[in-house]
C-alpha atoms as a printed R data frame, in Angstrom:
    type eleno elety resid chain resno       x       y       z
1   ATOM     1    CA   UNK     A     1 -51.023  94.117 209.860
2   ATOM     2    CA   UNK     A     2 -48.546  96.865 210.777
3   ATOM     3    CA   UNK     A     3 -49.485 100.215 211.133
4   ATOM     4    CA   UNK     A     4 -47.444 101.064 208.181
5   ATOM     5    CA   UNK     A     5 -49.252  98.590 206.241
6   ATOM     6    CA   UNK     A     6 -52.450  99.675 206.991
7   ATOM     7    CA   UNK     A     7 -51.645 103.294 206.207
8   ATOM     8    CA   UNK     A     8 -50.395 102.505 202.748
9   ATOM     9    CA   UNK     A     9 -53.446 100.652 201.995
10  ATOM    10    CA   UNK     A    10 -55.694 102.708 203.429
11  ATOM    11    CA   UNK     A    11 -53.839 105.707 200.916
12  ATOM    12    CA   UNK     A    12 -54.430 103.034 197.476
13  ATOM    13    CA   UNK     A    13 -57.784 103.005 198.668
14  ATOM    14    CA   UNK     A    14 -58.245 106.897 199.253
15  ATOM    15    CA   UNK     A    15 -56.336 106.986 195.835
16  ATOM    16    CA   UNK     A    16 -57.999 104.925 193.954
17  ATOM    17    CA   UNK     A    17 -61.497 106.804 194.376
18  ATOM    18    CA   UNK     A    18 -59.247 110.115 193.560
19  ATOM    19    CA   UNK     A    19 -57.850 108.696 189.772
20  ATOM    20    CA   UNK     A    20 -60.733 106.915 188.820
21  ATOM    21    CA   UNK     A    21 -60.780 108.410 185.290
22  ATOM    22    CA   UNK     A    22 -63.743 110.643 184.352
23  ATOM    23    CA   UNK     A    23 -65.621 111.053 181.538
24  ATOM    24    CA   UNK     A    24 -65.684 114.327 180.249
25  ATOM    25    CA   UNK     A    25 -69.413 115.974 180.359
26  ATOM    26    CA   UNK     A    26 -71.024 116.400 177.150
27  ATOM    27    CA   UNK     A    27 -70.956 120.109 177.033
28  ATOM    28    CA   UNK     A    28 -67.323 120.329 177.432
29  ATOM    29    CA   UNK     A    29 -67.305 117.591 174.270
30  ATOM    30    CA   UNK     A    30 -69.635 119.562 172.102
31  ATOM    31    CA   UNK     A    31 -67.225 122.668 171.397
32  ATOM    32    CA   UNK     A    32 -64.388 120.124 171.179
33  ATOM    33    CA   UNK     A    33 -66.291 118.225 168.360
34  ATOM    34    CA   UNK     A    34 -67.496 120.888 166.798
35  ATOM    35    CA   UNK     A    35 -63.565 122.341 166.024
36  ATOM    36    CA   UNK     A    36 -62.504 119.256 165.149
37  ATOM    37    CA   UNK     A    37 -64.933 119.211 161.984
38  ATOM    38    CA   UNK     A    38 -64.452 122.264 161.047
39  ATOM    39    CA   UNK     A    39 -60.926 122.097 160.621
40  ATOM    40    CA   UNK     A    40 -61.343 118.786 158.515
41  ATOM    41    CA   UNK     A    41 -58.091 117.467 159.747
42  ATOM    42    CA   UNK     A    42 -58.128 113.730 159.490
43  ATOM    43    CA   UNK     A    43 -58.686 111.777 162.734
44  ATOM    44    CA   UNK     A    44 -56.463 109.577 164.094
45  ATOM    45    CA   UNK     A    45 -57.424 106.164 165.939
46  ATOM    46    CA   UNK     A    46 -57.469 106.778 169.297
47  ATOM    47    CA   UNK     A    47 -55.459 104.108 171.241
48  ATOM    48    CA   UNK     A    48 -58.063 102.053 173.607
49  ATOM    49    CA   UNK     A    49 -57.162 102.012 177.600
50  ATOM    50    CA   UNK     A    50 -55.697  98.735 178.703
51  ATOM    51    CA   UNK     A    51 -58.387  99.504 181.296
52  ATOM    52    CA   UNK     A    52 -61.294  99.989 178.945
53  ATOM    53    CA   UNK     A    53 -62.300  96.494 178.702
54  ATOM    54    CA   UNK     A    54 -60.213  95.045 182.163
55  ATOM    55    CA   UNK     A    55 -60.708  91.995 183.485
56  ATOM    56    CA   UNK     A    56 -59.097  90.842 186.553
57  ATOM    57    CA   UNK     A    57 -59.502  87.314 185.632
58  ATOM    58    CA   UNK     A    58 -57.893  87.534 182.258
59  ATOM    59    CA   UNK     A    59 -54.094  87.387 182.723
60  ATOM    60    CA   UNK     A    60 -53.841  88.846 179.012
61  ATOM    61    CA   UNK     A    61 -55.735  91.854 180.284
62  ATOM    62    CA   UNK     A    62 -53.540  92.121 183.666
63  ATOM    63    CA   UNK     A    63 -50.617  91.787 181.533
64  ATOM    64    CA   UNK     A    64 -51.920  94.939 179.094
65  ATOM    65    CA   UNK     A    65 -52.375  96.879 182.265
66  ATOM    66    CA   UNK     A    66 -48.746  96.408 183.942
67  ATOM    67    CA   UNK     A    67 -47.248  97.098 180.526
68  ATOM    68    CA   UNK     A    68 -48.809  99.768 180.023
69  ATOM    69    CA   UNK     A    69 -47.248 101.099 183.608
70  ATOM    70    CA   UNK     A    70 -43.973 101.020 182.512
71  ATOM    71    CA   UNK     A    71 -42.699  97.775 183.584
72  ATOM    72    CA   UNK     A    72 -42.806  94.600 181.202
73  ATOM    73    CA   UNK     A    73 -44.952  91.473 182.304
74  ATOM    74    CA   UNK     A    74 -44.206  88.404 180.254
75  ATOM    75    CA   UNK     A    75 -46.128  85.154 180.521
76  ATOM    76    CA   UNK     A    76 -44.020  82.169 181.685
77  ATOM    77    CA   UNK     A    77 -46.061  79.639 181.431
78  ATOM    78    CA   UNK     A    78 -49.517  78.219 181.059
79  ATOM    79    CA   UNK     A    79 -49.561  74.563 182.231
80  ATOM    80    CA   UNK     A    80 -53.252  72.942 183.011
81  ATOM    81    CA   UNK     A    81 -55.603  75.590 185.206
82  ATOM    82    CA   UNK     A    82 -52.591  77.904 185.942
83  ATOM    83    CA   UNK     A    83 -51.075  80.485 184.277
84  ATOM    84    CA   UNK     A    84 -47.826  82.201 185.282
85  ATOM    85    CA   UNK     A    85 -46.655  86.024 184.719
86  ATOM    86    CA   UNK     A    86 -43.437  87.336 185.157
87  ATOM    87    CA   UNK     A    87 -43.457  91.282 186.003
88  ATOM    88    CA   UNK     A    88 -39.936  93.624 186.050
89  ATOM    89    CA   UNK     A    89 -39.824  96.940 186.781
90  ATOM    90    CA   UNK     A    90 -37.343  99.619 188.442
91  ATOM    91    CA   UNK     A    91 -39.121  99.423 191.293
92  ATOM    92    CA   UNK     A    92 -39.872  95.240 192.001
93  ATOM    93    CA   UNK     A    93 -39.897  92.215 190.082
94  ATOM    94    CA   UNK     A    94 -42.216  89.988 190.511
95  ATOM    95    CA   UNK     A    95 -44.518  86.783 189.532
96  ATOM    96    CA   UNK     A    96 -48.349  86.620 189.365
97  ATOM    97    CA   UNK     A    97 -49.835  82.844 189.379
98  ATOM    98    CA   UNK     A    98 -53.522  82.647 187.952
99  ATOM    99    CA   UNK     A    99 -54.981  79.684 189.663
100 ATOM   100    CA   UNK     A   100 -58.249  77.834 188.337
101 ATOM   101    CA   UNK     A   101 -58.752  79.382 184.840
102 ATOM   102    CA   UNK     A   102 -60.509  77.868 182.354
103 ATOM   103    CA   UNK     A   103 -58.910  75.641 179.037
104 ATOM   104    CA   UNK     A   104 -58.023  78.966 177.305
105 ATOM   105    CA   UNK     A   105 -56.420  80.272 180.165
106 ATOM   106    CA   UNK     A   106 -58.824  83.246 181.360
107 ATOM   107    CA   UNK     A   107 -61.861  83.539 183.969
108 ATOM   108    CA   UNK     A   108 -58.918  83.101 186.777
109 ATOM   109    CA   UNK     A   109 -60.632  82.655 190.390
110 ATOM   110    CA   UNK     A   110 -57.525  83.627 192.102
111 ATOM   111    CA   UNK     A   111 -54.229  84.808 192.082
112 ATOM   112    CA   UNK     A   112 -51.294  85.191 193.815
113 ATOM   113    CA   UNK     A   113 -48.040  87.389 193.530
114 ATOM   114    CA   UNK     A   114 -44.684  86.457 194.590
115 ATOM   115    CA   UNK     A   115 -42.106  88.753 195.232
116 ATOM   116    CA   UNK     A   116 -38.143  87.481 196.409
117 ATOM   117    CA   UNK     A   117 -35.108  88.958 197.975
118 ATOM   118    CA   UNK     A   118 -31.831  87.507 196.246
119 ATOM   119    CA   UNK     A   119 -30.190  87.363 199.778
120 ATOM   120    CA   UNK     A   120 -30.100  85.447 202.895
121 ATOM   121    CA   UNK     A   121 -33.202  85.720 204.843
122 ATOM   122    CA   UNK     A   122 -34.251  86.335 208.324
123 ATOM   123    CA   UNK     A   123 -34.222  83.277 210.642
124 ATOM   124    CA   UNK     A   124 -37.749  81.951 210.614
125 ATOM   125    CA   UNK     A   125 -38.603  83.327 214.194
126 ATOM   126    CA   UNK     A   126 -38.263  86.506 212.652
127 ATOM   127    CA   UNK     A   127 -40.222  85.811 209.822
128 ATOM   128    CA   UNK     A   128 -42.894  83.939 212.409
129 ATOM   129    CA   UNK     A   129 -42.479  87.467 214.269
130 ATOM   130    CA   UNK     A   130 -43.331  89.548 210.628
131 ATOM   131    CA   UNK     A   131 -45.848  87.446 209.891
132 ATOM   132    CA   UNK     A   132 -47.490  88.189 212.801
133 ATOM   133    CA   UNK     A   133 -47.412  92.345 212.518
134 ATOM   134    CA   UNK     A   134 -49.354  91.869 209.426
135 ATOM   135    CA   UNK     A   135 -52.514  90.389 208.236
136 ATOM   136    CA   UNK     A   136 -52.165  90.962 204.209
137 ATOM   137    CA   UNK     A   137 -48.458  90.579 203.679
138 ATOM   138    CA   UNK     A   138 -47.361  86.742 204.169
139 ATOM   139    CA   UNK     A   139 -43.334  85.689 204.571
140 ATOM   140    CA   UNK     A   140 -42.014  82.884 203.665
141 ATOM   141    CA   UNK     A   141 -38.185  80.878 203.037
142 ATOM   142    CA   UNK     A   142 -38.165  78.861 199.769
143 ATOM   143    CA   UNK     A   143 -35.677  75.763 199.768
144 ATOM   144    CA   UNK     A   144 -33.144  77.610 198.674
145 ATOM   145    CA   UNK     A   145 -33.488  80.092 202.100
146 ATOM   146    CA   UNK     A   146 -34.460  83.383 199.771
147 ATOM   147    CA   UNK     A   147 -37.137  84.783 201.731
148 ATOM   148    CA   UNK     A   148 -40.323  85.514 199.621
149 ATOM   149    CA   UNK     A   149 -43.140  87.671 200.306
150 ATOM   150    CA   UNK     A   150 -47.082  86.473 199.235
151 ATOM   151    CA   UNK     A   151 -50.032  88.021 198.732
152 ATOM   152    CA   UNK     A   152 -52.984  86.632 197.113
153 ATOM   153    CA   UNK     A   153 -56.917  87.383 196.368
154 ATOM   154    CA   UNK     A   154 -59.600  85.792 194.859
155 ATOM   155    CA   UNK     A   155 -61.201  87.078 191.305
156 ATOM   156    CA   UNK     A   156 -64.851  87.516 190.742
157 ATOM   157    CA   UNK     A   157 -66.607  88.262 187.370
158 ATOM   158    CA   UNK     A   158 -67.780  91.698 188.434
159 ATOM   159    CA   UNK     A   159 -63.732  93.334 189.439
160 ATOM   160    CA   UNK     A   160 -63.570  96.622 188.727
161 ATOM   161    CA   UNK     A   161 -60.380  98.041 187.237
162 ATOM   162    CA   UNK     A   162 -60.160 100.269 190.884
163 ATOM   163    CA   UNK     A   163 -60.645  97.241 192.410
164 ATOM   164    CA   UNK     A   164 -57.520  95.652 191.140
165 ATOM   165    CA   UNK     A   165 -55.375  98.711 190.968
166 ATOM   166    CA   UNK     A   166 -56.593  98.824 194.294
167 ATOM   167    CA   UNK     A   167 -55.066  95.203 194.864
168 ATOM   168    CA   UNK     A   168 -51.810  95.988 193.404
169 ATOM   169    CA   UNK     A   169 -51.145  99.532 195.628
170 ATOM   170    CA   UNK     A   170 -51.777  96.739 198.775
171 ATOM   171    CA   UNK     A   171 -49.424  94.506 197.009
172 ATOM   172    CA   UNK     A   172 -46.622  97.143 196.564
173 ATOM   173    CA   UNK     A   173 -46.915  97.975 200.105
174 ATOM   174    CA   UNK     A   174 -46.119  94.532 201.016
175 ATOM   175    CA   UNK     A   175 -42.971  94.500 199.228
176 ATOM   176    CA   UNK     A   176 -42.283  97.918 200.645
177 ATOM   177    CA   UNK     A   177 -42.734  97.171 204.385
178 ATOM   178    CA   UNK     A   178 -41.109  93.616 203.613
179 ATOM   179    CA   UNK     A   179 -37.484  95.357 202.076
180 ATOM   180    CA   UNK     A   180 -37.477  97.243 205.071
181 ATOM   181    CA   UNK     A   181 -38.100  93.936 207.276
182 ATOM   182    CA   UNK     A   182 -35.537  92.332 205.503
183 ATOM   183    CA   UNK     A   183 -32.606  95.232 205.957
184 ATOM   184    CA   UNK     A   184 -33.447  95.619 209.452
185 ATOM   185    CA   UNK     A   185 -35.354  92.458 211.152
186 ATOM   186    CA   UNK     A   186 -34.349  93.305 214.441
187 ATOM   187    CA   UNK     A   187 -35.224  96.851 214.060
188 ATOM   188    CA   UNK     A   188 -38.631  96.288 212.460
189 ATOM   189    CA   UNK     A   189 -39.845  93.951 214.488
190 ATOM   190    CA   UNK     A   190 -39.144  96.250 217.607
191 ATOM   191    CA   UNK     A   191 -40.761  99.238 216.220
192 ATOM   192    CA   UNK     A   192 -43.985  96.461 215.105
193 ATOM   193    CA   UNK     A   193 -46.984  97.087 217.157
């Protein structure tokens, strides 16, 4: 892994801990309670948190999460134990493949996102060479010679929401340091440790 890589993931991490939403202390909720009968205002619903009931190994709930982010994921396709997202944003588009899920299409044990540059790619001793600076990110050519960059992790019943929002900062990073591999292969690769 670069040392650019491991700085951006070691700054999701540090991140992470730092938004981890709190819940307010029960004092603080007491006044706040307390004004809200007396004005007799009628409540609204409050909206639930794509992240109140998260689970990593139900694409439906990944797919609440990015949406809710301010990109649009889409399911492409379900087909046997895989199911396959599509996510666009301004900043990346990308897939997400749910491997081994169950008949309805949840309790994923992996997955793995796909992210692809719509040009020509480096020659494949520079992507040998990029592969090499990093132990995360993973490049590869496709048939068509669009150079593709993977990342995948396994799923466990007990994910945190931090855990996988954890995932995804490591996963942006990828696609960061691999734009800037792809502009500039020969100038990455020389500044790579």
């Amino acid at each position: 892994m670069s040392w650019k890589t491991t700085a951006l993931i070691a700054c999701a991490i540090l991140t992470t801990a730092a938004a981890a939403p709190k819940a307010p202390s029960p004092k603080a909720a007491a006044p706040k309670a307390a004004a809200s009968k007396a004005t007799a205002a009628p409540a609204k619903a409050a909206a639930v948190s794509p992240v109140a009931n998260f689970d990593a190994r139900n694409p439906q709930s990944v797919m609440a999460v990015l949406n809710s982010s301010g990109g649009k994921a889409t399911l492409v396709t379900r087909d046997g134990d895989i199911v396959l997202l599509n996510f666009v944003s301004p900043a990346a588009n990308f897939t997400l493949q749910f491997e081994s899920c169950d008949a309805q299409g949840r309790a994923c044990k992996a997955v793995a996102f796909d992210f692809f540059v719509d040009q020509p790619g480096p020659t494949f001793a520079q992507l040998n060479a990029f592969n090499q600076t990093s132990v995360m990110c993973r490049g590869y050519e496709d048939k068509t010679g669009k150079p593709h960059m993977v990342y995948s992790t396994l799923l466990f019943v007990d994910d945190p929401y931090e855990h996988f929002r954890t995932q995804m900062l490591a996963w942006t990073g990828c696609i960061a340091e691999f734009r800037n591999f792809v502009h500039d292969p020969n100038g990455y690769l020389a500044s790579a440790p």
